[in-house]
Amino acid sequence: MSFNYSMFNDDKPIYIAGPCSIESKEHIFEMARLVKEAGANFLRGGAFKPRTSIESFQGVGERALEWLVEAGRANALPVVSEIVDVRKLNLYKDVDIIQVGARNMQNFELLKELGKLDKWILLKRGFGATANELLKASEYITKMGNDKVILCERGIRTFENSTRFTLDLNSLALIKKESDLKIIVDPSHAAGISNIVKDLALAGIGAGADGWIIECHKNPNMALSDKEQAIKVGELKEIIDKSNRIKDIIEG
Ligand code: PEP
Ligand code: MN
């Protein structure tokens, strides 16, 4: 059974937090508890990881998705997880928000299948795609009948190489004006380094984002993927408090 969240019908911010990868059952249960305690309202975790190198940890797979759902339900947190293969869609029936990663933004056959569902889809911008291409990609889902789409600005590749990617807040602000879809920021993948994640999250909210998705860990040094950008889960509370305050200012 999926959560029946009316939260997208109101103006409740979308604060998604959790580890890059689900590492074990104990790990995701503990992370869920800590994410809930901090005040985030969605739990993220990857089961199938699209890694640049085949030598890197590829995720635990199917079992991890089951643990994620259980951990979410145990803590009253709807869950978000990335799909990388349309043939695995049946595994996602209890996942509340299906994430399409940057590398699959233009996987149109996948998008069309997701367009047949009555489920929220988090569509991340490809790091080599324009804002217009992101909006065009979203239509592969909406034109199939599913208008439950949340866009995500997660950084694009520019000549700047001191951070992993460059968070494109220009495009976010424009999309906010031109589209009715919700849009959040992913400061974690944009930054690639943990000590500016908070700043980028708050800047995103300041630019009008409906929320953010942040990678966190109990012990970032031990994370099996993306450890450089994982913040300590204890840092979430301040980001949530400040995000709420910025939202009050710009919406007030
Ligand atoms: C992720 O969210 O773990 C991820 C792989 O993100 P992206 O697709 O933006 O690189
Ligand atoms: Mn990651």
Tab-separated table of N, CA, C and O and ligand atoms in Angstrom, residues 20 44 49-50 82 99-103 124-125 127 154 164 186 189 213 215 226, ligand 1:
chain	number	residue	atom	x	y	z
A	20	CYS	N	22.774	8.125	0.020
A	20	CYS	CA	22.871	7.891	-1.426
A	20	CYS	C	22.408	6.459	-1.704
A	20	CYS	O	21.501	6.247	-2.501
A	44	ARG	N	14.947	9.189	1.297
A	44	ARG	CA	15.510	8.706	0.043
A	44	ARG	C	16.499	7.563	0.297
A	44	ARG	O	17.024	7.421	1.409
A	49	LYS	N	22.217	1.588	-8.238
A	49	LYS	CA	22.978	2.832	-8.380
A	49	LYS	C	23.623	2.959	-9.760
A	49	LYS	O	24.374	2.066	-10.173
A	50	PRO	N	23.335	4.066	-10.454
A	50	PRO	CA	23.971	4.285	-11.757
A	50	PRO	C	25.346	4.913	-11.565
A	50	PRO	O	25.490	6.124	-11.521
A	82	GLU	N	15.421	5.611	-6.903
A	82	GLU	CA	15.660	5.749	-8.343
A	82	GLU	C	15.444	4.439	-9.092
A	82	GLU	O	15.862	3.376	-8.644
A	99	GLN	N	12.203	8.016	-8.633
A	99	GLN	CA	13.169	8.990	-9.140
A	99	GLN	C	13.730	8.529	-10.487
A	99	GLN	O	14.106	7.373	-10.646
A	100	VAL	N	13.773	9.476	-11.425
A	100	VAL	CA	14.489	9.242	-12.688
A	100	VAL	C	15.761	10.062	-12.593
A	100	VAL	O	15.706	11.284	-12.427
A	101	GLY	N	16.902	9.413	-12.681
A	101	GLY	CA	18.163	10.094	-12.473
A	101	GLY	C	18.597	10.900	-13.690
A	101	GLY	O	18.043	10.774	-14.792
A	102	ALA	N	19.607	11.729	-13.458
A	102	ALA	CA	20.129	12.604	-14.511
A	102	ALA	C	20.476	11.821	-15.772
A	102	ALA	O	20.239	12.273	-16.893
A	103	ARG	N	21.038	10.637	-15.585
A	103	ARG	CA	21.496	9.857	-16.734
A	103	ARG	C	20.352	9.245	-17.526
A	103	ARG	O	20.557	8.701	-18.607
A	124	LYS	N	14.951	14.180	-12.615
A	124	LYS	CA	16.156	15.002	-12.442
A	124	LYS	C	16.679	15.475	-13.792
A	124	LYS	O	16.584	14.764	-14.790
A	125	ARG	N	17.206	16.675	-13.781
A	125	ARG	CA	17.747	17.250	-15.017
A	125	ARG	C	19.060	16.563	-15.378
A	125	ARG	O	19.936	16.385	-14.508
A	127	PHE	N	22.786	16.321	-16.647
A	127	PHE	CA	23.800	17.358	-16.422
A	127	PHE	C	24.296	17.977	-17.724
A	127	PHE	O	25.011	18.974	-17.706
A	154	ARG	N	19.740	19.518	-10.433
A	154	ARG	CA	20.792	18.816	-9.670
A	154	ARG	C	22.196	19.196	-10.124
A	154	ARG	O	23.156	18.511	-9.821
A	164	ARG	N	31.538	19.625	-8.186
A	164	ARG	CA	31.241	18.495	-9.082
A	164	ARG	C	30.440	18.956	-10.310
A	164	ARG	O	30.730	18.597	-11.436
A	186	ASP	N	18.789	19.697	-5.814
A	186	ASP	CA	19.646	18.665	-5.221
A	186	ASP	C	21.027	19.292	-5.037
A	186	ASP	O	21.841	19.301	-5.955
A	189	HIS	N	24.406	16.510	-5.180
A	189	HIS	CA	25.088	16.119	-6.411
A	189	HIS	C	25.662	17.335	-7.133
A	189	HIS	O	26.655	17.219	-7.838
A	213	ILE	N	16.405	17.790	-2.122
A	213	ILE	CA	16.750	16.397	-1.820
A	213	ILE	C	18.228	16.406	-1.421
A	213	ILE	O	19.075	16.910	-2.169
A	215	GLU	N	21.596	14.302	0.384
A	215	GLU	CA	22.197	13.041	0.826
A	215	GLU	C	22.857	13.237	2.188
A	215	GLU	O	23.637	14.175	2.391
A	226	ASP	N	29.134	8.149	-2.828
A	226	ASP	CA	29.043	9.616	-2.682
A	226	ASP	C	29.358	10.120	-1.274
A	226	ASP	O	28.694	11.035	-0.761
B	1	PEP	C1	21.215	10.096	-6.874
B	1	PEP	O1	20.269	10.827	-6.534
B	1	PEP	O2	21.741	9.264	-6.120
B	1	PEP	C2	21.803	10.283	-8.217
B	1	PEP	C3	22.527	9.322	-8.784
B	1	PEP	O3	21.540	11.487	-8.744
B	1	PEP	P1	21.787	12.050	-10.231
B	1	PEP	O4	20.973	11.187	-11.137
B	1	PEP	O5	21.312	13.460	-10.147
B	1	PEP	O6	23.265	11.937	-10.505
